[in-house]
PDB file of C-alpha atoms in Angstrom:
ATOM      1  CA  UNK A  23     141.854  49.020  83.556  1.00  0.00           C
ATOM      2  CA  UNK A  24     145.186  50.848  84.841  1.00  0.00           C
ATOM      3  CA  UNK A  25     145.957  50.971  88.524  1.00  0.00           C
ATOM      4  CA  UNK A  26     149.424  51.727  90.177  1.00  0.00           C
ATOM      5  CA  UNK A  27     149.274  50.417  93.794  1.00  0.00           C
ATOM      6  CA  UNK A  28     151.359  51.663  96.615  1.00  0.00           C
ATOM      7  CA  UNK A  29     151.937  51.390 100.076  1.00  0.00           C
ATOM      8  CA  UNK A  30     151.039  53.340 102.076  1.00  0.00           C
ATOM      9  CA  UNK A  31     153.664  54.603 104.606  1.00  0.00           C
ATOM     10  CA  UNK A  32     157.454  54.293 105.334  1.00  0.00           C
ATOM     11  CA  UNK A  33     159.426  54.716 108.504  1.00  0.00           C
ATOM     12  CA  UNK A  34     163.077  54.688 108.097  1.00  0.00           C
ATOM     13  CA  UNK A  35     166.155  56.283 110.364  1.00  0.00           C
ATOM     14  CA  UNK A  36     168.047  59.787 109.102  1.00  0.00           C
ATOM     15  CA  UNK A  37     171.062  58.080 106.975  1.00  0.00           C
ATOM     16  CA  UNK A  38     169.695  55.055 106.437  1.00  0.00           C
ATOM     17  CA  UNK A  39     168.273  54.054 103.002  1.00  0.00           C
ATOM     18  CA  UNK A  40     164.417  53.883 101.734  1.00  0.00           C
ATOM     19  CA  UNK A  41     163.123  52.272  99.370  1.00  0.00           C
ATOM     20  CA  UNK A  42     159.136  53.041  98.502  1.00  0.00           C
ATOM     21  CA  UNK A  43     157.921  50.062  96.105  1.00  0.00           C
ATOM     22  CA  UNK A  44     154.666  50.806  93.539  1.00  0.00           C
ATOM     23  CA  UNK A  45     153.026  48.321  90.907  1.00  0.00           C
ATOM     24  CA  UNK A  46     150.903  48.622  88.084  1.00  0.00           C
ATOM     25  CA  UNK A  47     148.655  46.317  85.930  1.00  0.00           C
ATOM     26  CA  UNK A  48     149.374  48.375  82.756  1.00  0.00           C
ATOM     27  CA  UNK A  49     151.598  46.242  80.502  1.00  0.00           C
ATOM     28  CA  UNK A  50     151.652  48.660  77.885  1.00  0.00           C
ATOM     29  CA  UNK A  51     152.850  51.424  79.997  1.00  0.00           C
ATOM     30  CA  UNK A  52     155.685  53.540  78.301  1.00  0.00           C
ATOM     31  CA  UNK A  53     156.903  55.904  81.240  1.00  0.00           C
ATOM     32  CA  UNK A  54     156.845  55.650  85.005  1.00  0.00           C
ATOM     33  CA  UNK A  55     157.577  58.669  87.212  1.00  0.00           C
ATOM     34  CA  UNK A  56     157.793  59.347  90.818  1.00  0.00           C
ATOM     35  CA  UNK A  57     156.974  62.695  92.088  1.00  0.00           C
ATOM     36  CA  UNK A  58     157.173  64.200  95.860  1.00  0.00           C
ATOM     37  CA  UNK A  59     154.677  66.070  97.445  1.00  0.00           C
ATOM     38  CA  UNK A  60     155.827  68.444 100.448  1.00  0.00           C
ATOM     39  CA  UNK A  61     152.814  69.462 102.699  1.00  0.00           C
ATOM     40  CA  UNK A  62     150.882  72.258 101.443  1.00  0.00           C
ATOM     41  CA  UNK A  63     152.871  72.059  97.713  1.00  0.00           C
ATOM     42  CA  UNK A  64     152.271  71.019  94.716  1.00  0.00           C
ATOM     43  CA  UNK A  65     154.075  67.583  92.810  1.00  0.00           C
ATOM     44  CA  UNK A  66     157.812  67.737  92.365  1.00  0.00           C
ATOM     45  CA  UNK A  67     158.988  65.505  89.385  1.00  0.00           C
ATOM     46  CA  UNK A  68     161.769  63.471  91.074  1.00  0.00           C
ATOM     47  CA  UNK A  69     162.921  61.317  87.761  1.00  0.00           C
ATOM     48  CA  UNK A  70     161.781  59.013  85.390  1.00  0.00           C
ATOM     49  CA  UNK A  71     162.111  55.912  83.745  1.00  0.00           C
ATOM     50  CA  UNK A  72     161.235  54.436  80.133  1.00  0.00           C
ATOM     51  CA  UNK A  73     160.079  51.220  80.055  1.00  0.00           C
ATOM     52  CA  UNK A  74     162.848  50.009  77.815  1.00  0.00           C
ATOM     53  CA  UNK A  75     165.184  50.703  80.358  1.00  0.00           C
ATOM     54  CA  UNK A  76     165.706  48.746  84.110  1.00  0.00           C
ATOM     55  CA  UNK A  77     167.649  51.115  86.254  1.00  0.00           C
ATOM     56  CA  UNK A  78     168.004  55.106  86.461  1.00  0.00           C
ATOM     57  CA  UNK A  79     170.649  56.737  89.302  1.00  0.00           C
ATOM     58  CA  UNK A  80     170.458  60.476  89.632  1.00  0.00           C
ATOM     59  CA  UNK A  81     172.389  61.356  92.604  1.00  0.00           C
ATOM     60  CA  UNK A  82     171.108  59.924  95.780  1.00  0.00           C
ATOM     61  CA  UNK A  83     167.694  58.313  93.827  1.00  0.00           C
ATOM     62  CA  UNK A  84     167.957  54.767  92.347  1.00  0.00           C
ATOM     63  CA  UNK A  85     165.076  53.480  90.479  1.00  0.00           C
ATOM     64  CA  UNK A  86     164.194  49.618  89.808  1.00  0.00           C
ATOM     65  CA  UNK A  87     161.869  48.848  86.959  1.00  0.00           C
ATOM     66  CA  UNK A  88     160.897  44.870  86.952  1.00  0.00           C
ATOM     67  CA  UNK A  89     158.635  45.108  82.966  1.00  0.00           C
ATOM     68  CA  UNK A  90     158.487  41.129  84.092  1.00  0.00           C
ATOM     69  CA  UNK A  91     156.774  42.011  87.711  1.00  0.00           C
ATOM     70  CA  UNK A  92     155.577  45.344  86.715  1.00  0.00           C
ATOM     71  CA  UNK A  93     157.064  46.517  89.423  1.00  0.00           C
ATOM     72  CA  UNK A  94     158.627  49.948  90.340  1.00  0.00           C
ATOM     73  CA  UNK A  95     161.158  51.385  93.072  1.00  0.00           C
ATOM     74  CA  UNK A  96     162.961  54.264  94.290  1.00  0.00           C
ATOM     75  CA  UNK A  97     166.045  53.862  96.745  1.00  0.00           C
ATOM     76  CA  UNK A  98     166.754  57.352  98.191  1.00  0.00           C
ATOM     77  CA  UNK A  99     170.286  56.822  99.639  1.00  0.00           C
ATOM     78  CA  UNK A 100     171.444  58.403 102.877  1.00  0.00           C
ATOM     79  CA  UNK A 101     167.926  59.602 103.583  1.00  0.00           C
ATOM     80  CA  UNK A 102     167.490  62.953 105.258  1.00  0.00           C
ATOM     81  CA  UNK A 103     165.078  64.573 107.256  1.00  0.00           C
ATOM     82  CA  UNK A 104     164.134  66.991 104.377  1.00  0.00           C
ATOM     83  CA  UNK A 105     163.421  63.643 102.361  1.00  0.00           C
ATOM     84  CA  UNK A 106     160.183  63.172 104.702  1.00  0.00           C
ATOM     85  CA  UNK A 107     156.963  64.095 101.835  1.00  0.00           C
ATOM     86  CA  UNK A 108     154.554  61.792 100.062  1.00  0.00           C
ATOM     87  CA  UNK A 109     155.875  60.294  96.771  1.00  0.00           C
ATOM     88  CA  UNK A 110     153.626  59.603  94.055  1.00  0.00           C
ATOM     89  CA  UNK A 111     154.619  56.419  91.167  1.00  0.00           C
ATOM     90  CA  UNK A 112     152.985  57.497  87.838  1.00  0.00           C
ATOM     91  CA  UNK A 113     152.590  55.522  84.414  1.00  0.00           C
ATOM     92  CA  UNK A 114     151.550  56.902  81.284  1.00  0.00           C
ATOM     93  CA  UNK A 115     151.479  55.272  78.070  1.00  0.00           C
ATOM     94  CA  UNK A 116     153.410  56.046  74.771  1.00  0.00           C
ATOM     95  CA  UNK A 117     151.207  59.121  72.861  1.00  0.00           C
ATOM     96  CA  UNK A 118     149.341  59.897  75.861  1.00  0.00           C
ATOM     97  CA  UNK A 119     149.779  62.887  78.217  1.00  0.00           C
ATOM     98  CA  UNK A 120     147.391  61.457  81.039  1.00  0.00           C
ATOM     99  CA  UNK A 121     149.156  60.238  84.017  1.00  0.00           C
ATOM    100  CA  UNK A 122     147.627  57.263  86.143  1.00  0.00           C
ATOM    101  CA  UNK A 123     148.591  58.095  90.081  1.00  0.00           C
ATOM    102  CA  UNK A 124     148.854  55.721  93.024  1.00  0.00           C
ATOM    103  CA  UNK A 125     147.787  57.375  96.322  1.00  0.00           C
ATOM    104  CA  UNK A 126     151.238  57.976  97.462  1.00  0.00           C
ATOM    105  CA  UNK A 127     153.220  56.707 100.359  1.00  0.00           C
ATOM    106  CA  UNK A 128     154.415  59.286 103.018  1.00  0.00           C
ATOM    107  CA  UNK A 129     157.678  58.953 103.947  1.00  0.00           C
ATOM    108  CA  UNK A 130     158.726  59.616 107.554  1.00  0.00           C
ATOM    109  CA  UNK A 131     162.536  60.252 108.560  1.00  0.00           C
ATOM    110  CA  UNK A 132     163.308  60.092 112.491  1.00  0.00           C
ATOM    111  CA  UNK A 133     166.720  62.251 113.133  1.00  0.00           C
TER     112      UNK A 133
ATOM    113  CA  UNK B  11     162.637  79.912  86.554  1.00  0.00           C
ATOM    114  CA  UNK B  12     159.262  78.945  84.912  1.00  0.00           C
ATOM    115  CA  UNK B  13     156.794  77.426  86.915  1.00  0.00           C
ATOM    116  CA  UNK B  14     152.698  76.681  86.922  1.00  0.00           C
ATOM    117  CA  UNK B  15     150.831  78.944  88.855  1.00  0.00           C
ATOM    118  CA  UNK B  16     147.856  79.153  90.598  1.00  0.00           C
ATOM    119  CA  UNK B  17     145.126  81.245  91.980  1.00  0.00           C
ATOM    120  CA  UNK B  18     144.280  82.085  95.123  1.00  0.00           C
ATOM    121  CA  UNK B  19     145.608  79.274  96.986  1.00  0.00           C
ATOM    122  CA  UNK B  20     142.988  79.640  99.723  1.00  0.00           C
ATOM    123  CA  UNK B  21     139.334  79.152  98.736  1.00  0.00           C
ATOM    124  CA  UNK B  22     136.602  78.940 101.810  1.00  0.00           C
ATOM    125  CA  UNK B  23     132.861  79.405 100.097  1.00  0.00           C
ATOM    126  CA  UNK B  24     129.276  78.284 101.378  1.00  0.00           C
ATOM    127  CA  UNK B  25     127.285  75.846  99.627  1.00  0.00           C
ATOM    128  CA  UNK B  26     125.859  76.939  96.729  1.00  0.00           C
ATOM    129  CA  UNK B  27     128.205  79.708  95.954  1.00  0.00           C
ATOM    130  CA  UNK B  28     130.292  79.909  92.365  1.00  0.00           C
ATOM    131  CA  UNK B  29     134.183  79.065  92.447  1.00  0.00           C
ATOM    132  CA  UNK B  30     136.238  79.896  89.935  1.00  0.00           C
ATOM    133  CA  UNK B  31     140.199  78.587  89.786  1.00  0.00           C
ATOM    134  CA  UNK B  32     142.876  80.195  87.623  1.00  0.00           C
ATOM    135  CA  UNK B  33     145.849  78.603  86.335  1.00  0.00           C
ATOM    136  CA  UNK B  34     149.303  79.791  84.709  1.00  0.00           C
ATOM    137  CA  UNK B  35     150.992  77.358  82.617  1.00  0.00           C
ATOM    138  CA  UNK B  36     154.668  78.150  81.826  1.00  0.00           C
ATOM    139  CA  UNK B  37     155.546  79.653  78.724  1.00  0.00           C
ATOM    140  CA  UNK B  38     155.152  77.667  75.527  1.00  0.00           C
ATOM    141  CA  UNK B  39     153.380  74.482  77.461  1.00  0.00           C
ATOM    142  CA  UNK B  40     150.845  73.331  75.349  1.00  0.00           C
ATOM    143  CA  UNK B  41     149.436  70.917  77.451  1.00  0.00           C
ATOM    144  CA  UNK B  42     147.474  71.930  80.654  1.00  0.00           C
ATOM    145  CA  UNK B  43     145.701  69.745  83.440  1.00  0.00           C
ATOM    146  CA  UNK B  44     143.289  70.288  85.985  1.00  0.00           C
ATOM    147  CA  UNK B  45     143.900  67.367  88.610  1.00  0.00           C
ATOM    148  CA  UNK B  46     141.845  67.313  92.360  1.00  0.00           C
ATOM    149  CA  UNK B  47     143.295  65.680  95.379  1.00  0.00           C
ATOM    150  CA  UNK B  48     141.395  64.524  98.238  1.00  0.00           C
ATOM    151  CA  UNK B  49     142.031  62.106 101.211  1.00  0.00           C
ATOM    152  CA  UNK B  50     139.929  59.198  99.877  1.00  0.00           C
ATOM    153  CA  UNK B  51     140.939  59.197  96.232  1.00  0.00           C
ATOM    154  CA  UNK B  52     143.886  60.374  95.254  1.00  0.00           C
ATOM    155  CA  UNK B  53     144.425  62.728  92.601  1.00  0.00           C
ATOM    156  CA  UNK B  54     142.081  62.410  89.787  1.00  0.00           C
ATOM    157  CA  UNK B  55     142.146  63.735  86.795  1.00  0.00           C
ATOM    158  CA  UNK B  56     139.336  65.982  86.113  1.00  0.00           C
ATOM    159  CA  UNK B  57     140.471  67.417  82.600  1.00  0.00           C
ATOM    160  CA  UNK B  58     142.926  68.260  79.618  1.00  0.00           C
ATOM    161  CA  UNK B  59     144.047  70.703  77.482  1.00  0.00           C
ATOM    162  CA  UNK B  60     145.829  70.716  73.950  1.00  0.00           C
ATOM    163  CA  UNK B  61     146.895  73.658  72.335  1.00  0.00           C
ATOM    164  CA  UNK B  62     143.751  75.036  74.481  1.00  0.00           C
ATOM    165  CA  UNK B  63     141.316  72.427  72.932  1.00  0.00           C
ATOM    166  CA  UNK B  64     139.592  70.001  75.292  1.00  0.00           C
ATOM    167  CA  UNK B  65     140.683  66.454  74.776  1.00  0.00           C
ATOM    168  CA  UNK B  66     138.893  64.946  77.846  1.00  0.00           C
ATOM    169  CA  UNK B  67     136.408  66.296  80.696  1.00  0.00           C
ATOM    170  CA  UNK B  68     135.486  62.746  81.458  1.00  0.00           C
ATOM    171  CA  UNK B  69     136.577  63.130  84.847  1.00  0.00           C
ATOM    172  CA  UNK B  70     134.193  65.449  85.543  1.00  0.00           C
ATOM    173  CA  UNK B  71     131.034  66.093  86.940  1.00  0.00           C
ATOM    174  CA  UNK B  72     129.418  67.595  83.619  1.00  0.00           C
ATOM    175  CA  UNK B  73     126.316  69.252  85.611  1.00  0.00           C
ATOM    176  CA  UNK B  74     128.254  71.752  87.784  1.00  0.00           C
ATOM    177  CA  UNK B  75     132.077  71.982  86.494  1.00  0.00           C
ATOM    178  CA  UNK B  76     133.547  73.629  83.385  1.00  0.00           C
ATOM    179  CA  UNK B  77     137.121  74.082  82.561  1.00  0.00           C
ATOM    180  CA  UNK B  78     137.848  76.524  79.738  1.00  0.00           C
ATOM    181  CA  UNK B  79     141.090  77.816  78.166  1.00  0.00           C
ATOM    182  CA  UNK B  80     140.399  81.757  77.134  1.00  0.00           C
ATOM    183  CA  UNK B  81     144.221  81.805  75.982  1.00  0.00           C
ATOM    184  CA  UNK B  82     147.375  80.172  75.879  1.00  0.00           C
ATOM    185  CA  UNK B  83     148.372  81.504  79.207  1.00  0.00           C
ATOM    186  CA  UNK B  84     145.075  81.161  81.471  1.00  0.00           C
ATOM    187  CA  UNK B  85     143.435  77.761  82.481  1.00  0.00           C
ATOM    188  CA  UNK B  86     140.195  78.386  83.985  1.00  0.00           C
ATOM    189  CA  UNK B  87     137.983  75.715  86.285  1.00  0.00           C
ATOM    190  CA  UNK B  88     134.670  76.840  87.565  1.00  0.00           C
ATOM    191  CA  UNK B  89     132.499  74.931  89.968  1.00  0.00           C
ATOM    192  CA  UNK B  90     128.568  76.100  90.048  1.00  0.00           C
ATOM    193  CA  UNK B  91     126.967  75.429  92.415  1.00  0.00           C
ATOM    194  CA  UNK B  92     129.697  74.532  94.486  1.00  0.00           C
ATOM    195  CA  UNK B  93     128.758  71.527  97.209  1.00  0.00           C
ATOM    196  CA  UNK B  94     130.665  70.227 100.354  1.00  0.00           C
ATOM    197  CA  UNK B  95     131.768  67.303  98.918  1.00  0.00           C
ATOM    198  CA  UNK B  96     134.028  69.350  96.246  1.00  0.00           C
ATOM    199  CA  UNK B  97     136.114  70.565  99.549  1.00  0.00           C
ATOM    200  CA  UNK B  98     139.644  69.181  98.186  1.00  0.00           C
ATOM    201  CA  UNK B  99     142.751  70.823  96.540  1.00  0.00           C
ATOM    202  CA  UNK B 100     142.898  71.245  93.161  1.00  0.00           C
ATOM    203  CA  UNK B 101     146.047  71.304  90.926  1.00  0.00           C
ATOM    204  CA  UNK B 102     146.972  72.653  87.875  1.00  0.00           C
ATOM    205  CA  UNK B 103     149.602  70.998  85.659  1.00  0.00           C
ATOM    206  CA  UNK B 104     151.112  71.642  82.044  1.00  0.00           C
ATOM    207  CA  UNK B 105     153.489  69.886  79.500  1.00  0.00           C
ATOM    208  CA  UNK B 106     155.117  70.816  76.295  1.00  0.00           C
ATOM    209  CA  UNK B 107     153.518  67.247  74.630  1.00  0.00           C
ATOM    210  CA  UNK B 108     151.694  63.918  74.668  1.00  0.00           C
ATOM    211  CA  UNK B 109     155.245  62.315  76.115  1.00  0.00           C
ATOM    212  CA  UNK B 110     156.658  65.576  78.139  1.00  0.00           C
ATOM    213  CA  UNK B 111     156.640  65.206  82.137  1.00  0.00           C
ATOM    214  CA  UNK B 112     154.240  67.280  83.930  1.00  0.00           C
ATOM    215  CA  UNK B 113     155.189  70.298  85.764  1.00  0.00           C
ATOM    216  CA  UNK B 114     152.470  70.824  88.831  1.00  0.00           C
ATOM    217  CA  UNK B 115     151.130  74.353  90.376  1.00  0.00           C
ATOM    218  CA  UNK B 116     150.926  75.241  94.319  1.00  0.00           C
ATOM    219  CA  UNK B 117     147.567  74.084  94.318  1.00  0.00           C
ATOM    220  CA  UNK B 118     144.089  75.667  95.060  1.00  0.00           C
ATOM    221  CA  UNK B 119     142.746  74.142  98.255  1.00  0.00           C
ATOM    222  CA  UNK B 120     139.167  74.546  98.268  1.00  0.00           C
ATOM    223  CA  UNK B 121     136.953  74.365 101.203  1.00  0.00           C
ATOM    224  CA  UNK B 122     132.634  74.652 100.466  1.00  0.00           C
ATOM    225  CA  UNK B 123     130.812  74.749 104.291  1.00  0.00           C
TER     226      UNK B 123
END
């Protein structure tokens, strides 16, 4: 069955880099998403990746795709305080419209 | 600027009581979801819309919950009787497609005592 694992929290320094890792078992997976989640809002679409493709930079996000590892990252670059929010990794599969979540990892930034 | 939205945002009931959710998909989405987020599992899916026809309702409990699309612009999710362990916040989402990212509403967070 599809799962997307994540970890579940993050730590990291105003300025300094973060990068939240997810995996899923899904080999046929077509898309992979990561959304943010502010407290008390809804999901944010933050970018996303096709599977045919290994890397995606919009701005300060960076996204990894390993097809091999089935494995997933974001790099948010010069994190900010603002950046602090659960972030979601999503798959979905080619014809489909139903997502598969993981349970998020929340994202702390210290000033 | 379009966005899903959702009403009320605040729901506090007693046991046993009838819920009803409303959702707004943005203009032209043809896809709508109804998605509930709790502490211990994540967001589920409960159910899906295309071009207002039910595709799946697997997600959810059958004997109390109905989701219904009346029109194109109004997503409806109804919870009767509603029980404690419903308490979570429940999201609306639509798409323009089977491929199309989805955009997510505020939320309804729902509280049964």
């Amino acid at each position: 069955g599809e799962d997307v694992e994540q970890s579940l929290f993050l730590s990291v320094r105003e300025g300094d880099s973060s990068v939240i890792n997810c995996t899923y078992t899904d080999s046929s997976s077509t898309y992979l998403y990561w959304y943010k989640q502010e407290p008390g809002a809804g999901l944010q679409l933050l970018t996303y990746i096709f599977s045919n493709m290994d890397m995606k930079q919009d701005q300060r996000l960076t996204v990894l795709l390993n097809k091999k590892d089935k494995h997933l990252s974001l790099r948010i670059a010069d994190t900010q305080t603002g950046d602090s929010a659960i972030y979601f990794c999503a798959e979905s599969m080619e014809g489909y419209s139903t997502l598969t979540f993981g349970k998020g990892t929340m994202l702390l930034v210290s000033p | 600027d379009a966005r899903v939205t959702q009403t009320p945002r605040h729901k506090v009931t007693e046991m046993g009581q009838e819920v009803t959710m409303r959702c707004q998909p943005i203009l032209g989405h043809n896809t709508v979801f109804w998605y509930r987020q709790t502490m211990m599992q994540g967001l589920e899916l409960l159910a899906y819309f295309r071009n207002r026809a039910p595709l799946d309702d697997s997600g959810m409990p059958k004997d109390r919950f109905s989701a219904e699309m009346p029109d194109a612009t109004l997503a409806t999710l109804k919870i009767q009787p509603s029980e404690p362990r419903d308490s979570a916040v429940y999201f609306c989402a639509s798409g323009l497609g089977p491929t199309d990212t989805q955009y997510f509403g505020p939320g309804t967070r729902l509280t049964v005592l």
